[in-house]
């Protein structure tokens, strides 16, 4: 359970709602201990939403920001990501949605994921694919690995976690857009600060336009916002956005394309 599940004095600050439980001071008295059995049975009986262990925000932040640190190995990026790796887990406890043990569990899970992905990709074929300009694929084994990494993995997550399909759908769409761009050659993103700001601004406008067009299309087709339709919408939205944003910036001369 979460802190606001076992103590009515704790509020879920992020959603600014009162605690959904009449329980008071029913949390664990030791770090490794369980909450009072009365609280556990009450929470199970009333189905009070998602549970707290491990902290998903913590594991995600370790995998994402830690992954960027390992991938790029830039001093300024390491400092920024390190700050987020400390701040995000602390914020989860401050907001009253996680105990310390939840955060520690999130660190362990995120670290394990980061280590696994590093061994499978960053230290091997995926880094060559992401940043190598001279070739699209090196071998059949690399092709199979990367197609599974980019498409099969998020598709499996999408099919398994249908209730929480937003993130797998967005990831699958971004990967599809990235792959379409990679087929023609990745762009060089170097340039002045002003040029980078212009690229981001143009990308934001493109995203809003594509989102508006897709939203209008759904309304004109009178499609119901079911899980399947919503997932397809997100996949196409992010794929079109990732592809269009880069291609338009290239055509405007704000980016240059390197060879395959």
Short mmCIF file of C-alpha atoms in Angstrom, two decimals:
data_model
loop_
_atom_site.label_atom_id
_atom_site.label_comp_id
_atom_site.label_asym_id
_atom_site.label_seq_id
_atom_site.Cartn_x
_atom_site.Cartn_y
_atom_site.Cartn_z
CA UNK A 1 0.00 0.00 0.00
CA UNK A 2 0.89 3.64 -0.36
CA UNK A 3 1.30 6.09 2.54
CA UNK A 4 -2.10 7.69 1.97
CA UNK A 5 -3.70 4.22 1.97
CA UNK A 6 -2.68 3.47 5.55
CA UNK A 7 -2.98 6.91 7.14
CA UNK A 8 -5.80 9.38 6.53
CA UNK A 9 -3.50 12.22 7.61
CA UNK A 10 -1.40 11.75 4.46
CA UNK A 11 -2.71 13.37 1.28
CA UNK A 12 -1.97 12.56 -2.32
CA UNK A 13 -0.61 16.04 -3.00
CA UNK A 14 -0.11 15.45 -6.71
CA UNK A 15 -3.84 15.00 -7.27
CA UNK A 16 -4.83 17.27 -4.40
CA UNK A 17 -7.45 14.92 -2.99
CA UNK A 18 -8.16 13.77 0.51
CA UNK A 19 -6.89 10.40 1.67
CA UNK A 20 -9.27 7.63 0.49
CA UNK A 21 -8.98 5.67 3.74
CA UNK A 22 -10.36 6.02 7.28
CA UNK A 23 -7.25 4.29 8.66
CA UNK A 24 -4.83 6.14 10.93
CA UNK A 25 -1.15 5.38 11.61
CA UNK A 26 -1.39 1.84 10.17
CA UNK A 27 2.00 1.91 8.45
CA UNK A 28 4.94 -0.38 9.18
CA UNK A 29 7.00 0.36 12.28
CA UNK A 30 10.26 -0.95 10.79
CA UNK A 31 11.92 -0.57 7.40
CA UNK A 32 11.39 -4.20 6.39
CA UNK A 33 8.09 -4.61 8.23
CA UNK A 34 4.61 -4.80 6.74
CA UNK A 35 1.78 -2.39 7.50
CA UNK A 36 -0.75 -3.43 10.11
CA UNK A 37 -2.71 -6.47 8.92
CA UNK A 38 -5.97 -4.55 9.39
CA UNK A 39 -4.80 -2.02 6.82
CA UNK A 40 -3.71 -4.71 4.36
CA UNK A 41 -7.06 -6.49 4.52
CA UNK A 42 -8.98 -3.21 4.21
CA UNK A 43 -7.01 -2.18 1.11
CA UNK A 44 -7.44 -5.60 -0.51
CA UNK A 45 -11.17 -5.60 0.20
CA UNK A 46 -11.82 -2.14 -1.18
CA UNK A 47 -9.49 -2.33 -4.21
CA UNK A 48 -7.88 1.07 -3.68
CA UNK A 49 -5.99 1.34 -6.95
CA UNK A 50 -2.36 0.61 -7.74
CA UNK A 51 0.10 -0.48 -5.08
CA UNK A 52 3.29 1.28 -4.10
CA UNK A 53 6.13 -1.24 -4.40
CA UNK A 54 8.34 -0.69 -6.25
CA UNK A 55 8.22 3.00 -7.17
CA UNK A 56 7.58 3.17 -10.91
CA UNK A 57 8.76 6.78 -11.18
CA UNK A 58 12.04 5.84 -9.51
CA UNK A 59 12.71 2.80 -11.69
CA UNK A 60 11.77 4.77 -14.82
CA UNK A 61 14.05 7.66 -13.90
CA UNK A 62 17.00 5.34 -13.24
CA UNK A 63 16.47 3.53 -16.54
CA UNK A 64 15.90 6.72 -18.57
CA UNK A 65 18.25 9.32 -17.07
CA UNK A 66 20.82 6.73 -16.07
CA UNK A 67 20.65 5.38 -19.62
CA UNK A 68 21.34 8.84 -21.06
CA UNK A 69 24.33 9.22 -18.74
CA UNK A 70 25.78 5.90 -19.89
CA UNK A 71 24.96 6.43 -23.56
CA UNK A 72 26.33 9.95 -24.08
CA UNK A 73 28.89 10.27 -21.24
CA UNK A 74 28.84 14.08 -21.21
CA UNK A 75 29.81 15.90 -18.03
CA UNK A 76 26.95 18.41 -18.09
CA UNK A 77 24.43 15.70 -18.93
CA UNK A 78 25.74 13.49 -16.13
CA UNK A 79 25.26 16.32 -13.62
CA UNK A 80 21.73 17.07 -14.85
CA UNK A 81 20.68 13.42 -14.91
CA UNK A 82 22.27 12.79 -11.51
CA UNK A 83 20.22 15.66 -10.10
CA UNK A 84 17.03 14.12 -11.49
CA UNK A 85 17.97 10.68 -10.18
CA UNK A 86 18.00 12.13 -6.69
CA UNK A 87 15.14 14.62 -6.97
CA UNK A 88 12.49 12.43 -8.61
CA UNK A 89 12.53 9.64 -5.97
CA UNK A 90 12.56 12.21 -3.15
CA UNK A 91 9.56 13.93 -4.71
CA UNK A 92 7.59 10.67 -4.61
CA UNK A 93 8.03 10.48 -0.85
CA UNK A 94 7.29 14.18 -0.40
CA UNK A 95 4.05 13.82 -2.35
CA UNK A 96 2.97 11.01 -0.05
CA UNK A 97 2.68 8.30 -2.70
CA UNK A 98 5.67 6.11 -1.72
CA UNK A 99 7.54 4.85 1.31
CA UNK A 100 11.34 4.77 1.44
CA UNK A 101 11.32 1.00 0.78
CA UNK A 102 9.30 1.62 -2.41
CA UNK A 103 11.93 4.06 -3.64
CA UNK A 104 14.79 1.68 -2.81
CA UNK A 105 12.97 -1.08 -4.69
CA UNK A 106 12.57 1.28 -7.65
CA UNK A 107 16.29 2.04 -7.66
CA UNK A 108 17.08 -1.69 -7.69
CA UNK A 109 14.62 -2.46 -10.48
CA UNK A 110 15.71 0.50 -12.62
CA UNK A 111 19.37 -0.35 -12.08
CA UNK A 112 18.79 -3.96 -13.13
CA UNK A 113 16.98 -2.81 -16.29
CA UNK A 114 19.75 -0.34 -17.07
CA UNK A 115 22.43 -3.00 -16.64
CA UNK A 116 20.52 -5.45 -18.84
CA UNK A 117 19.95 -2.94 -21.64
CA UNK A 118 23.59 -1.81 -21.45
CA UNK A 119 24.81 -5.37 -21.89
CA UNK A 120 22.40 -6.04 -24.75
CA UNK A 121 22.57 -2.78 -26.66
CA UNK A 122 24.80 0.12 -25.64
CA UNK A 123 27.88 -2.05 -25.36
CA UNK A 124 27.09 -3.78 -28.64
CA UNK A 125 25.02 -3.55 -31.78
CA UNK A 126 22.36 -0.98 -30.88
CA UNK A 127 24.85 1.82 -30.29
CA UNK A 128 26.42 1.13 -33.69
CA UNK A 129 22.96 1.28 -35.24
CA UNK A 130 21.91 4.45 -33.46
CA UNK A 131 25.04 6.46 -34.15
CA UNK A 132 26.83 4.74 -37.01
CA UNK A 133 26.54 6.52 -40.36
CA UNK A 134 28.27 4.12 -42.69
CA UNK A 135 25.67 1.37 -42.83
CA UNK A 136 22.10 0.57 -41.96
CA UNK A 137 22.58 -2.97 -40.68
CA UNK A 138 25.76 -4.92 -40.13
CA UNK A 139 24.42 -8.45 -40.13
CA UNK A 140 21.25 -10.50 -39.97
CA UNK A 141 21.72 -10.99 -36.23
CA UNK A 142 21.88 -7.23 -35.68
CA UNK A 143 18.81 -6.71 -37.84
CA UNK A 144 16.78 -9.23 -35.85
CA UNK A 145 17.92 -7.80 -32.53
CA UNK A 146 17.13 -4.20 -33.43
CA UNK A 147 13.75 -4.93 -34.97
CA UNK A 148 12.83 -6.80 -31.81
CA UNK A 149 14.21 -4.00 -29.65
CA UNK A 150 12.38 -1.26 -31.53
CA UNK A 151 9.08 -2.97 -32.36
CA UNK A 152 8.49 -6.42 -30.83
CA UNK A 153 9.26 -5.38 -27.25
CA UNK A 154 6.93 -2.34 -27.12
CA UNK A 155 4.27 -4.25 -29.08
CA UNK A 156 4.33 -7.05 -26.50
CA UNK A 157 4.03 -4.48 -23.70
CA UNK A 158 1.11 -2.90 -25.55
CA UNK A 159 -0.72 -6.23 -25.90
CA UNK A 160 -0.04 -7.33 -22.32
CA UNK A 161 -0.73 -4.00 -20.57
CA UNK A 162 -3.88 -2.99 -22.39
CA UNK A 163 -5.21 -1.00 -19.46
CA UNK A 164 -2.01 1.06 -19.40
CA UNK A 165 -1.34 1.17 -23.11
CA UNK A 166 -0.35 4.83 -23.38
CA UNK A 167 3.41 4.51 -22.86
CA UNK A 168 3.95 1.38 -25.01
CA UNK A 169 1.92 2.99 -27.81
CA UNK A 170 3.89 6.25 -27.64
CA UNK A 171 7.18 4.35 -27.57
CA UNK A 172 6.19 2.18 -30.51
CA UNK A 173 5.20 5.26 -32.48
CA UNK A 174 8.47 7.06 -31.73
CA UNK A 175 10.48 3.98 -32.68
CA UNK A 176 8.57 3.71 -35.95
CA UNK A 177 9.24 7.37 -36.76
CA UNK A 178 12.92 6.99 -35.84
CA UNK A 179 13.19 3.92 -38.06
CA UNK A 180 11.67 5.74 -41.05
CA UNK A 181 14.15 8.58 -40.60
CA UNK A 182 17.04 6.14 -40.17
CA UNK A 183 16.25 4.46 -43.49
CA UNK A 184 17.15 7.71 -45.29
CA UNK A 185 19.99 8.63 -42.93
CA UNK A 186 20.03 10.29 -39.53
CA UNK A 187 20.47 14.07 -39.38
CA UNK A 188 23.36 15.94 -37.80
CA UNK A 189 21.95 17.83 -34.81
CA UNK A 190 24.94 20.11 -34.24
CA UNK A 191 24.58 23.87 -34.45
CA UNK A 192 24.21 27.05 -32.43
CA UNK A 193 21.85 27.44 -29.48
CA UNK A 194 19.54 29.62 -31.57
CA UNK A 195 19.38 27.00 -34.30
CA UNK A 196 18.53 24.31 -31.75
CA UNK A 197 15.79 26.48 -30.24
CA UNK A 198 14.30 27.00 -33.70
CA UNK A 199 14.28 23.24 -34.31
CA UNK A 200 12.45 22.58 -31.05
CA UNK A 201 9.95 25.35 -31.76
CA UNK A 202 9.22 23.98 -35.24
CA UNK A 203 8.87 20.47 -33.84
CA UNK A 204 6.38 21.72 -31.24
CA UNK A 205 4.28 23.41 -33.91
CA UNK A 206 4.35 20.27 -36.05
CA UNK A 207 3.22 18.16 -33.11
CA UNK A 208 0.28 20.47 -32.40
CA UNK A 209 -0.76 20.50 -36.07
CA UNK A 210 -0.57 16.73 -36.45
CA UNK A 211 -2.43 16.22 -33.18
CA UNK A 212 -5.16 18.63 -34.35
CA UNK A 213 -5.52 16.88 -37.73
CA UNK A 214 -5.68 13.43 -36.15
CA UNK A 215 -8.18 14.57 -33.55
CA UNK A 216 -10.44 16.08 -36.22
CA UNK A 217 -10.17 12.89 -38.27
CA UNK A 218 -11.33 10.79 -35.32
CA UNK A 219 -14.33 13.05 -34.81
CA UNK A 220 -15.25 13.03 -38.50
CA UNK A 221 -15.01 9.24 -38.60
CA UNK A 222 -17.04 9.04 -35.37
CA UNK A 223 -14.62 6.50 -33.92
CA UNK A 224 -15.13 5.59 -30.29
CA UNK A 225 -12.14 6.18 -27.98
CA UNK A 226 -11.67 2.46 -27.27
CA UNK A 227 -8.31 1.07 -26.17
CA UNK A 228 -7.48 -0.22 -29.68
CA UNK A 229 -8.40 3.04 -31.42
CA UNK A 230 -6.57 5.08 -28.79
CA UNK A 231 -3.42 2.98 -29.18
CA UNK A 232 -3.44 3.24 -32.99
CA UNK A 233 -3.99 7.00 -32.64
CA UNK A 234 -0.94 7.40 -30.38
CA UNK A 235 1.26 5.19 -32.55
CA UNK A 236 0.44 7.08 -35.75
CA UNK A 237 0.63 10.45 -34.00
CA UNK A 238 4.14 9.90 -32.63
CA UNK A 239 5.43 8.20 -35.80
CA UNK A 240 4.23 11.05 -38.02
CA UNK A 241 5.53 13.64 -35.57
CA UNK A 242 9.02 12.12 -35.26
CA UNK A 243 9.34 11.70 -39.02
CA UNK A 244 7.83 15.05 -40.03
CA UNK A 245 9.70 17.12 -37.43
CA UNK A 246 13.09 15.89 -38.62
CA UNK A 247 12.29 15.98 -42.33
CA UNK A 248 10.88 19.52 -42.21
CA UNK A 249 13.85 20.79 -40.20
CA UNK A 250 16.14 19.23 -42.80
CA UNK A 251 14.25 20.84 -45.70
CA UNK A 252 14.34 24.21 -43.92
CA UNK A 253 18.12 23.95 -43.67
CA UNK A 254 18.16 23.79 -39.87
CA UNK A 255 19.61 20.26 -39.97
CA UNK A 256 21.69 18.34 -42.48
CA UNK A 257 21.39 14.65 -43.29
CA UNK A 258 24.44 12.47 -43.16
CA UNK A 259 24.92 9.46 -45.40
CA UNK A 260 23.45 6.13 -44.43
#
